[in-house]
């Protein structure tokens, strides 16, 4: 971005408030130009947290004043402030290419947002997509407002015992240590409001997160006016039982839409990122009734045209469903008093068969009935979703069920390494991801092979350095000796082919397919002339015993002397670890049972850093696979949970590694 000269009178005042402006804008999570500033304030804390706001809150005032007194530091802060303000004031792609667009606002509802490890209100893929879409919306200038929940604990943190057992930890999300700030009303008061629930009301506080040009608003029930049980409504992500989940979804959907109204926002489009937020459909219709005097059926017909439902679920069991008795307890009064409809009419909105009194209330069905457009998250998932929802269109051919697809993508600047960013900038320009991409492929093909291979080597070395230190920390916690820690820091080889497997440990993802024949895997790993190494990470849900057993199985394998230096498991998989992995591995492996990976995006992040994929023909890879970008596993058909097919695919996986992947890595000109 070109720099403009400023007179001394117009230069920004450099004080702690200037650093606050930078620290509270999560643009730093993808624009890393300020990283060195935070590292100078508290190097160790910055390395551990990558949270500028924590660094700024923790550093002593004396140290802060001393650092701000350095001319070079002040000059750098001035430049960053100027760049940020120019970014916010500049005309982005949306305004430049659609100057007459009638769209002025999109409300994006999601149960989780994965923006940064500094804001741990995410679990996995759903949150990663939501976070990347907000960042892309900021870069492109799309007028999006995010709506979510501020969890007091977020998703669990993972610790691994010596024998491979998973322990779930729930550290408190101290709002004062998170890069967020309270939402203030016109009088300067903290914006809070009450949401009536049966027999009581829950007071909700509003927080805001600056994401470049956009804002994400978060609701929090941890208000002193609430009794302890109600303060815990936003206690943790995907924790507790069905009643807690129902309460959270009421807060997200109904509370989220009321927050928009309190802020004076009236978006034309309401985007439901999964069915968790489907109650926003009802509240949007209710506010239309309030504004227009129309009955509910008219209000729903009008407002559904502006609602978009993105489903991420490939199996019926993945949809949130609640017993009719729970819906009656929490929503009968709302339906009869606020919506003006009978309770049975409300239940019908969340059922496939309205006449079945025992059918649960399905949030995806409510979202489907309340949205003018519905999409899956890959071409294959669009087909799967049409099959899942065909019962709503009994006389339609399955191929014509009105469910489309928009394949998930990633926000590349978040995931590319500094070296990759420099190479892409050199070849394609600084604004390559913020335009039409028409010339990107042609321009990047001009990069010399030697530079591409240097990028790969630098990424692999950085990952191995990071993995060794993280392993050393893990072993130190268990009381390892200095000699043992020294040996740990020699694990892995910077010149060896490095495979990565990191995702939720669930049976359908088959994280242990590589362990089907442990002896064959050892032979692949320990080939003296063509060694291979594997870095693993991932969490199993605390209630998923089978997933936790698969982690233990890997640890049993890693303890074998022949595997110890070639395979490592890095606990507590989060966005920071994911960033290091996708920047460093040579080959990303993904082995789900088709078609249960709705999309997946982690393998996309590898590509921009010069890595390749070896993945099941499922999700995004089913449409993106080409021989020049990796290898495909499977025959493109569904085989369910057939153990014989699992064995056949394990055999195919080993064969691809032995005959194609390893030779391609080591025999290069």
XYZ file of C-alpha atoms in Angstrom:
669
model
C 0.000 0.000 0.000
C 1.552 3.370 -0.952
C 2.556 5.561 1.961
C 1.548 9.204 2.116
C 3.603 11.912 3.721
C 2.087 13.463 6.804
C 2.827 16.751 8.391
C 3.844 16.760 12.021
C 0.503 18.287 12.966
C -1.502 15.524 11.262
C 0.607 12.604 12.494
C -1.216 10.381 14.995
C -0.256 10.747 18.628
C 1.652 7.664 19.690
C 0.530 6.640 23.148
C -0.952 3.487 24.689
C -4.308 4.364 23.120
C -2.734 4.083 19.677
C -1.604 0.548 20.497
C -5.108 -0.192 21.805
C -6.525 0.751 18.401
C -4.223 -1.799 16.763
C -4.686 -4.524 19.390
C -8.494 -4.440 19.323
C -8.758 -4.873 15.551
C -8.424 -8.556 14.689
C -7.026 -7.592 11.322
C -3.715 -8.460 13.015
C -4.794 -12.129 12.790
C -4.180 -12.016 9.038
C -2.051 -8.886 8.580
C 1.080 -9.752 10.537
C 2.931 -6.473 10.011
C 2.571 -5.570 13.709
C 3.810 -8.894 15.126
C 7.296 -7.556 15.813
C 5.834 -4.681 17.868
C 4.046 -7.006 20.273
C 7.059 -9.299 20.477
C 9.209 -6.348 21.610
C 6.837 -5.608 24.485
C 6.645 -9.126 25.988
C 8.544 -11.691 23.869
C 7.696 -14.785 25.904
C 4.028 -13.915 26.382
C 3.660 -13.048 22.702
C 5.184 -16.388 21.656
C 2.777 -18.260 23.938
C -0.456 -16.392 23.175
C -0.185 -14.427 19.911
C -2.726 -12.152 21.548
C -1.773 -8.443 21.256
C -4.465 -7.439 23.722
C -3.095 -9.773 26.403
C 0.394 -8.415 25.784
C -0.847 -4.843 26.070
C -2.817 -5.613 29.238
C 0.114 -7.421 30.854
C 3.175 -5.336 30.019
C 4.237 -2.934 32.756
C 3.545 0.750 32.221
C 7.244 1.447 32.679
C 8.235 -0.968 29.917
C 5.515 0.403 27.675
C 6.687 3.986 28.091
C 10.314 2.971 27.520
C 9.453 1.162 24.290
C 7.244 4.001 23.059
C 10.140 6.396 23.644
C 12.191 4.677 20.926
C 11.975 6.654 17.663
C 12.033 3.542 15.458
C 9.197 1.953 17.465
C 7.105 5.116 17.303
C 7.733 5.373 13.570
C 6.574 1.807 13.050
C 3.401 2.380 15.072
C 2.670 5.531 13.041
C 3.019 3.572 9.818
C 0.717 0.803 11.038
C -1.919 3.265 12.218
C -1.783 5.041 8.877
C -2.040 1.744 6.982
C -5.018 0.650 9.079
C -6.883 3.897 8.537
C -6.150 3.833 4.808
C -7.447 0.248 4.685
C -10.681 1.260 6.395
C -11.167 4.325 4.193
C -10.252 2.740 0.861
C -12.774 1.532 -1.721
C -12.919 -2.255 -1.533
C -13.931 -4.735 -4.223
C -17.652 -4.724 -3.377
C -18.007 -0.955 -3.489
C -15.859 -0.729 -6.619
C -17.537 -3.482 -8.614
C -21.099 -3.084 -7.282
C -21.504 0.654 -6.621
C -25.273 0.522 -7.193
C -25.891 -2.715 -5.281
C -29.102 -2.585 -3.220
C -27.466 -4.790 -0.562
C -26.552 -2.699 2.477
C -26.374 -5.321 5.200
C -25.990 -9.063 5.848
C -26.463 -10.531 9.331
C -24.270 -13.629 9.666
C -25.389 -15.891 12.545
C -23.114 -18.677 13.736
C -22.740 -20.715 16.920
C -18.943 -20.345 16.695
C -16.374 -18.071 15.066
C -12.765 -19.131 14.585
C -11.005 -15.795 14.122
C -7.928 -16.322 16.271
C -6.633 -18.486 19.091
C -6.787 -15.240 21.101
C -10.605 -15.461 21.009
C -11.390 -19.119 21.822
C -15.083 -19.264 20.907
C -14.707 -21.950 18.237
C -14.504 -25.715 17.992
C -13.647 -26.787 14.467
C -14.608 -26.503 10.822
C -17.866 -24.581 11.265
C -16.091 -21.875 13.247
C -13.114 -21.794 10.901
C -15.385 -21.149 7.934
C -17.302 -18.449 9.821
C -14.110 -16.689 10.852
C -12.597 -16.856 7.372
C -15.798 -15.539 5.817
C -15.808 -12.502 8.102
C -12.170 -11.784 7.237
C -12.862 -12.161 3.521
C -15.904 -9.921 3.912
C -13.678 -7.262 5.452
C -11.071 -7.451 2.685
C -13.712 -7.386 -0.048
C -15.880 -4.731 1.591
C -19.030 -6.891 1.782
C -21.352 -5.300 4.388
C -21.557 -8.216 6.848
C -22.302 -8.115 10.569
C -21.523 -11.212 12.621
C -23.730 -12.486 15.463
C -22.531 -15.080 17.958
C -22.116 -15.938 21.632
C -19.324 -15.115 24.068
C -18.643 -18.348 25.943
C -17.252 -18.192 29.455
C -15.180 -21.298 28.760
C -15.444 -21.916 25.055
C -14.620 -25.360 23.703
C -12.527 -27.604 25.924
C -8.738 -27.518 25.935
C -6.965 -30.839 25.575
C -4.251 -32.404 27.724
C -2.842 -35.877 27.063
C -1.688 -38.202 29.826
C 1.406 -40.382 29.552
C -0.677 -43.355 28.366
C -2.509 -41.313 25.726
C -5.650 -40.565 27.709
C -7.384 -37.309 26.875
C -8.194 -34.858 29.640
C -10.668 -32.030 29.033
C -9.800 -28.679 30.608
C -12.052 -25.629 30.713
C -10.059 -22.436 31.398
C -12.107 -19.305 31.957
C -12.366 -16.791 29.134
C -11.631 -13.594 31.044
C -13.284 -10.843 28.957
C -10.581 -8.418 30.096
C -7.972 -10.605 28.370
C -9.910 -11.054 25.127
C -9.698 -8.627 22.170
C -13.293 -7.474 22.653
C -15.037 -4.416 24.085
C -18.514 -3.729 25.500
C -21.145 -2.305 23.170
C -22.270 1.108 24.395
C -25.632 2.706 23.688
C -26.162 6.364 22.784
C -25.873 7.409 26.441
C -22.655 5.485 26.969
C -24.278 2.703 28.976
C -23.373 -0.922 28.359
C -25.945 -2.310 25.948
C -27.872 -5.075 27.706
C -31.415 -6.343 27.467
C -33.640 -9.053 28.914
C -34.829 -12.105 26.981
C -37.906 -13.692 28.598
C -37.710 -17.423 29.257
C -40.302 -19.516 31.124
C -40.585 -18.266 34.687
C -37.657 -15.836 34.467
C -35.750 -13.581 32.154
C -32.121 -13.785 31.113
C -30.161 -10.557 30.959
C -27.810 -10.449 27.987
C -24.762 -8.232 27.604
C -23.437 -7.238 24.198
C -19.775 -7.235 23.180
C -18.142 -6.278 19.913
C -15.136 -7.572 18.021
C -13.536 -5.414 15.346
C -12.649 -7.549 12.308
C -11.107 -5.032 9.934
C -14.010 -3.255 8.253
C -16.588 -5.507 9.939
C -17.943 -6.098 13.406
C -18.852 -9.292 15.179
C -21.327 -8.896 18.045
C -21.378 -11.441 20.857
C -24.059 -12.010 23.489
C -23.155 -13.073 27.000
C -25.446 -14.252 29.830
C -22.789 -13.831 32.547
C -24.545 -10.741 33.866
C -24.699 -10.045 37.638
C -28.461 -9.592 37.354
C -28.862 -13.283 36.465
C -28.915 -16.121 38.992
C -25.972 -18.571 38.715
C -27.817 -21.145 36.608
C -28.823 -18.488 34.091
C -25.385 -16.895 33.997
C -24.190 -20.301 32.797
C -26.335 -20.281 29.639
C -23.306 -19.113 27.649
C -20.917 -21.179 29.761
C -19.341 -23.428 27.137
C -19.552 -24.301 23.461
C -21.239 -27.638 22.673
C -21.302 -28.583 26.342
C -24.069 -29.585 28.730
C -27.265 -31.302 27.642
C -30.103 -30.575 25.208
C -31.725 -27.978 27.457
C -28.572 -25.863 27.636
C -28.207 -26.131 23.861
C -31.840 -25.013 23.399
C -31.290 -22.022 25.668
C -28.144 -21.056 23.780
C -29.917 -21.262 20.444
C -32.754 -19.098 21.742
C -30.193 -16.514 22.822
C -28.369 -16.707 19.494
C -31.422 -16.573 17.216
C -33.992 -14.474 19.067
C -31.510 -12.516 21.172
C -29.232 -11.955 18.175
C -32.008 -10.461 16.054
C -33.119 -8.245 18.955
C -29.550 -7.028 19.315
C -29.559 -5.991 15.658
C -32.734 -4.004 16.267
C -31.231 -2.368 19.360
C -28.246 -1.331 17.264
C -30.505 0.178 14.615
C -29.429 -2.376 12.005
C -31.911 -3.707 9.461
C -30.050 -6.144 7.189
C -31.660 -7.294 3.953
C -30.104 -10.769 4.268
C -29.989 -13.062 7.286
C -27.430 -15.857 6.816
C -27.887 -18.879 9.084
C -24.562 -20.706 9.289
C -26.085 -24.094 10.237
C -29.460 -24.585 11.878
C -28.339 -23.494 15.355
C -29.517 -19.940 14.635
C -32.867 -20.852 13.068
C -34.914 -19.099 15.769
C -33.806 -15.862 14.082
C -36.317 -16.783 11.367
C -39.155 -16.502 13.901
C -37.901 -13.293 15.473
C -37.368 -11.643 12.104
C -40.962 -12.477 11.163
C -42.178 -11.177 14.539
C -40.472 -7.821 14.074
C -41.974 -7.562 10.575
C -45.396 -8.185 12.136
C -44.661 -5.458 14.664
C -43.623 -2.982 11.958
C -46.308 -3.791 9.378
C -49.294 -5.122 11.297
C -49.361 -8.230 9.092
C -50.116 -11.726 10.477
C -47.392 -14.339 10.929
C -47.978 -16.275 7.708
C -47.570 -13.092 5.652
C -44.561 -11.983 7.699
C -42.842 -15.345 7.243
C -43.541 -15.364 3.507
C -42.059 -11.883 3.122
C -38.999 -12.271 5.350
C -38.012 -15.766 4.234
C -37.025 -14.323 0.873
C -34.118 -12.607 2.651
C -33.020 -15.620 4.704
C -30.222 -17.932 3.573
C -29.586 -21.297 5.247
C -26.193 -22.961 4.856
C -26.254 -26.557 6.051
C -22.991 -28.290 6.952
C -24.488 -31.619 8.020
C -24.201 -34.774 5.887
C -26.287 -37.109 8.110
C -29.731 -36.665 9.717
C -28.334 -37.335 13.199
C -26.182 -34.212 12.872
C -29.144 -31.824 13.038
C -30.107 -30.317 16.395
C -33.426 -31.802 17.524
C -35.408 -31.035 20.659
C -38.296 -32.894 22.349
C -41.731 -31.327 21.785
C -42.100 -30.888 25.560
C -38.988 -28.691 25.678
C -40.189 -26.576 22.760
C -43.552 -26.211 24.485
C -41.932 -25.100 27.712
C -39.731 -22.475 26.098
C -41.748 -21.331 23.089
C -45.494 -21.907 23.553
C -46.031 -18.468 25.034
C -43.805 -16.858 22.414
C -45.770 -18.575 19.635
C -49.218 -17.711 20.969
C -48.561 -14.223 22.329
C -45.813 -12.841 20.083
C -46.323 -14.719 16.803
C -50.089 -15.116 17.043
C -50.024 -18.793 16.027
C -50.961 -22.005 17.766
C -48.301 -24.163 19.364
C -49.002 -26.980 16.896
C -48.369 -24.580 14.031
C -45.012 -23.742 15.567
C -44.111 -27.429 15.941
C -45.059 -28.016 12.313
C -42.345 -25.600 11.219
C -39.725 -27.925 12.701
C -41.135 -31.285 11.596
C -41.168 -33.262 8.408
C -44.492 -34.845 9.382
C -46.560 -32.217 11.160
C -49.155 -34.806 12.219
C -46.669 -36.949 14.160
C -46.966 -35.854 17.822
C -43.740 -37.633 18.788
C -41.462 -36.224 16.092
C -38.810 -33.936 17.592
C -38.470 -30.306 16.613
C -35.659 -30.119 14.070
C -33.730 -26.844 13.796
C -32.633 -27.599 10.231
C -36.267 -28.051 9.192
C -37.166 -24.676 10.733
C -34.262 -23.082 8.862
C -35.324 -24.812 5.637
C -38.932 -23.633 5.902
C -37.888 -20.146 6.894
C -35.285 -19.507 4.185
C -35.625 -18.477 0.581
C -32.379 -20.208 -0.382
C -30.582 -23.265 0.984
C -27.099 -24.489 0.153
C -24.688 -27.237 1.037
C -20.966 -26.576 1.370
C -19.581 -28.581 -1.572
C -20.959 -29.980 -4.796
C -21.155 -33.477 -3.315
C -22.712 -32.159 -0.110
C -25.345 -30.376 -2.187
C -26.320 -33.781 -3.607
C -26.343 -35.311 -0.119
C -28.480 -32.443 1.212
C -31.021 -32.833 -1.573
C -31.331 -36.457 -0.524
C -31.712 -35.505 3.153
C -34.447 -32.939 2.434
C -36.334 -34.723 -0.351
C -39.139 -35.636 2.081
C -40.213 -31.991 1.967
C -40.707 -32.244 -1.797
C -42.433 -35.634 -2.240
C -43.364 -35.205 -5.903
C -40.067 -33.667 -7.009
C -37.198 -35.555 -8.634
C -34.343 -35.620 -6.148
C -32.060 -33.689 -8.508
C -34.584 -30.809 -8.536
C -34.961 -30.430 -4.764
C -34.155 -26.710 -4.291
C -30.896 -27.067 -2.392
C -27.805 -25.736 -4.119
C -24.186 -25.635 -3.069
C -21.461 -23.077 -2.467
C -18.193 -24.871 -1.830
C -16.393 -23.597 1.239
C -13.196 -21.643 0.798
C -10.483 -20.221 3.007
C -9.194 -16.736 3.731
C -5.729 -17.214 2.271
C -3.931 -14.314 4.045
C -4.755 -15.962 7.378
C -3.081 -19.225 6.456
C -0.099 -18.435 4.265
C 3.339 -18.204 5.869
C 5.417 -15.032 5.707
C 7.613 -16.702 3.078
C 4.605 -17.811 1.022
C 3.072 -14.355 1.254
C 6.298 -12.780 -0.001
C 6.503 -15.195 -2.924
C 2.855 -14.689 -3.904
C 3.260 -10.921 -3.617
C 6.345 -10.988 -5.820
C 4.545 -13.044 -8.461
C 0.962 -11.763 -8.312
C 0.889 -8.468 -6.416
C -0.252 -7.447 -2.952
C -3.960 -7.311 -3.860
C -4.112 -10.716 -5.537
C -6.873 -12.126 -3.307
C -9.043 -8.995 -3.383
C -9.969 -8.934 -7.060
C -11.108 -11.219 -9.844
C -8.122 -13.638 -9.728
C -8.085 -13.636 -13.532
C -4.300 -13.611 -13.863
C -3.205 -15.279 -10.620
C -2.600 -18.739 -12.109
C -0.670 -17.370 -15.078
C 1.455 -15.077 -12.920
C 2.327 -17.698 -10.329
C 3.354 -20.228 -12.968
C 6.313 -17.936 -13.666
C 7.836 -18.616 -10.230
C 11.037 -20.684 -10.636
C 11.013 -24.239 -9.287
C 13.995 -23.498 -7.063
C 12.045 -20.764 -5.256
C 9.067 -23.054 -4.772
C 11.275 -25.754 -3.288
C 12.995 -23.213 -1.025
C 9.529 -22.222 0.225
C 8.781 -25.854 1.021
C 12.037 -26.318 2.888
C 11.592 -23.167 4.948
C 8.044 -24.138 5.894
C 9.055 -27.654 6.907
C 11.967 -26.404 9.015
C 9.775 -23.856 10.812
C 7.153 -26.509 11.574
C 9.721 -28.935 12.951
C 11.246 -26.258 15.171
C 7.783 -25.426 16.485
C 6.833 -29.088 16.966
C 10.023 -29.821 18.902
C 9.431 -26.950 21.302
C 5.789 -27.857 21.784
C 6.758 -31.476 22.425
C 9.386 -30.363 24.935
C 6.739 -28.347 26.798
C 4.447 -31.378 26.791
C 7.172 -33.648 28.191
C 8.292 -31.077 30.752
C 4.799 -31.024 32.256
C 5.044 -34.777 32.841
C 8.337 -34.366 34.733
C 10.778 -35.410 32.013
C 14.490 -35.017 32.747
C 16.786 -32.604 30.918
C 18.272 -35.538 29.011
C 14.815 -36.640 27.872
C 13.930 -33.099 26.811
C 17.155 -32.884 24.811
C 16.218 -36.099 22.976
C 12.727 -34.770 22.279
C 14.269 -31.716 20.623
C 15.959 -34.062 18.157
C 12.702 -35.674 16.996
C 11.822 -35.281 13.305
C 14.116 -34.535 10.384
C 14.018 -31.201 8.483
C 14.880 -33.001 5.221
C 12.347 -35.844 5.458
C 8.959 -36.006 3.737
C 6.518 -34.679 6.342
C 2.894 -35.826 6.458
C 0.196 -34.042 8.438
C -3.087 -35.332 9.857
C -5.023 -32.967 12.104
C -8.762 -32.877 12.709
C -11.426 -33.971 15.167
C -10.924 -37.574 16.237
C -14.267 -39.108 15.298
C -14.877 -42.580 13.868
C -16.236 -41.329 10.525
C -13.001 -39.381 9.916
C -11.030 -42.653 10.305
C -7.986 -41.044 11.947
C -6.507 -44.517 12.499
C -6.686 -45.733 8.910
C -2.914 -45.308 8.710
C -2.603 -47.711 11.655
C -4.432 -50.537 9.901
C -1.082 -52.294 9.313
C 1.379 -50.843 11.855
C 4.344 -52.859 10.571
C 3.859 -51.616 7.028
C 3.564 -48.047 8.292
C 6.842 -48.484 10.189
C 8.561 -49.679 7.029
C 7.368 -46.573 5.193
C 8.499 -44.295 8.005
C 11.921 -45.858 8.491
C 13.076 -46.362 4.932
C 16.780 -45.450 5.364
C 17.045 -43.785 1.959
C 13.587 -42.217 1.808
C 12.425 -41.522 5.375
C 8.911 -40.284 6.140
C 7.565 -38.599 9.266
C 4.062 -37.863 10.533
C 2.702 -35.043 12.695
C -0.721 -35.624 14.257
C -3.128 -33.409 16.181
C -6.803 -33.426 17.067
C -9.380 -33.588 19.823
C -12.094 -36.140 20.524
C -15.311 -34.816 22.032
C -15.286 -35.419 25.811
C -18.304 -37.711 25.410
C -16.817 -39.656 22.479
C -15.163 -42.708 23.988
C -14.384 -44.228 20.583
C -12.590 -41.068 19.461
C -10.527 -40.964 22.643
C -9.629 -44.636 22.199
C -8.188 -43.824 18.769
C -5.917 -41.192 20.326
C -4.676 -43.780 22.830
C -4.003 -46.195 19.983
C -1.763 -43.645 18.311
C 0.128 -43.043 21.545
C 0.706 -46.755 21.947
C 2.195 -46.792 18.456
C 4.320 -43.683 19.089
C 5.839 -45.291 22.195
C 7.397 -47.997 20.036
C 11.144 -47.305 19.659
C 10.907 -47.587 15.861
C 8.234 -44.851 15.729
C 9.317 -42.473 18.452
C 11.430 -40.145 16.325
C 9.200 -40.364 13.247
C 5.689 -39.766 14.636
C 4.564 -37.047 17.046
C 1.168 -36.101 18.417
C 0.791 -32.429 19.345
C -2.007 -31.935 21.891
C -4.556 -29.128 22.186
C -5.207 -28.561 18.489
C -6.141 -24.897 18.002
C -5.863 -22.222 15.324
C -2.238 -21.419 16.147
C -1.195 -25.070 15.815
C -3.274 -25.413 12.644
C -1.484 -22.406 11.161
C 1.930 -23.981 11.763
C 0.819 -27.348 10.380
C -0.662 -26.129 7.103
C 2.373 -23.920 6.508
C 4.864 -26.716 7.127
C 3.659 -30.134 5.981
C 4.515 -31.512 2.562
C 1.414 -33.699 2.328
C -1.968 -33.316 4.036
C -3.842 -36.570 4.598
C -7.618 -36.775 5.018
C -9.466 -40.094 5.255
C -13.196 -39.588 5.984
C -15.900 -42.061 5.007
C -17.578 -40.642 1.937
C -19.902 -38.674 1.994
C -19.578 -37.667 5.665
C -17.057 -34.865 5.151
C -19.464 -32.134 4.093
C -16.641 -29.945 2.787
C -13.448 -29.662 4.808
C -11.050 -26.767 4.300
C -7.769 -27.656 6.020
C -6.325 -29.171 2.852
C -7.007 -25.929 0.975
C -4.745 -24.080 3.411
C -1.854 -26.392 2.588
C -1.917 -25.537 -1.121
C -1.011 -21.865 -0.788
C 2.081 -22.915 1.190
C 3.303 -25.341 -1.459
C 1.943 -28.544 0.100
C -0.127 -31.243 -1.590
C -3.136 -33.360 -0.596
C -3.844 -37.059 -0.343
C -7.510 -37.269 0.476
C -10.669 -39.308 0.124
C -12.834 -38.205 -2.813
C -15.221 -36.472 -0.432
C -16.228 -32.901 0.354
C -14.297 -30.236 -1.554
C -11.663 -32.720 -2.782
C -14.282 -34.639 -4.786
C -14.567 -31.628 -7.105
C -11.080 -30.115 -6.740
C -8.879 -33.178 -7.185
C -6.469 -33.102 -10.105
C -3.267 -35.149 -10.460
C -1.037 -32.063 -10.356
C -2.237 -31.033 -6.873
C -2.208 -34.357 -5.077
C -3.623 -37.851 -4.871
C -7.125 -39.275 -4.497
C -8.266 -42.108 -2.261
C -11.411 -44.117 -2.949
C -13.571 -44.914 -5.945
C -16.025 -42.002 -5.658
C -18.801 -44.205 -4.252
C -20.339 -44.714 -0.801
C -19.478 -47.810 1.218
C -20.828 -46.995 4.666
C -18.984 -48.519 7.622
C -17.924 -51.693 5.795
C -14.712 -52.939 7.524
C -13.633 -54.697 4.328
C -13.728 -51.382 2.479
C -11.752 -49.703 5.277
C -9.114 -52.414 4.860
C -9.063 -51.943 1.088
C -8.622 -48.173 1.440
C -5.846 -48.630 4.011
C -4.072 -50.849 1.484
C -4.577 -48.203 -1.206
C -3.253 -45.510 1.133
C -0.046 -47.424 1.857
C 0.424 -48.184 -1.834
C 0.005 -44.544 -2.860
C 2.589 -43.510 -0.305
C 5.074 -46.207 -1.306
C 4.751 -46.050 -5.081
C 3.846 -42.436 -5.813
C 4.135 -39.938 -2.953
C 7.523 -40.903 -1.509
C 9.229 -41.326 -4.922
C 7.784 -37.988 -6.107
C 9.298 -36.249 -3.084
C 12.766 -37.783 -3.287
C 13.326 -38.207 -7.049
C 13.146 -34.616 -8.279
C 15.354 -32.774 -10.721
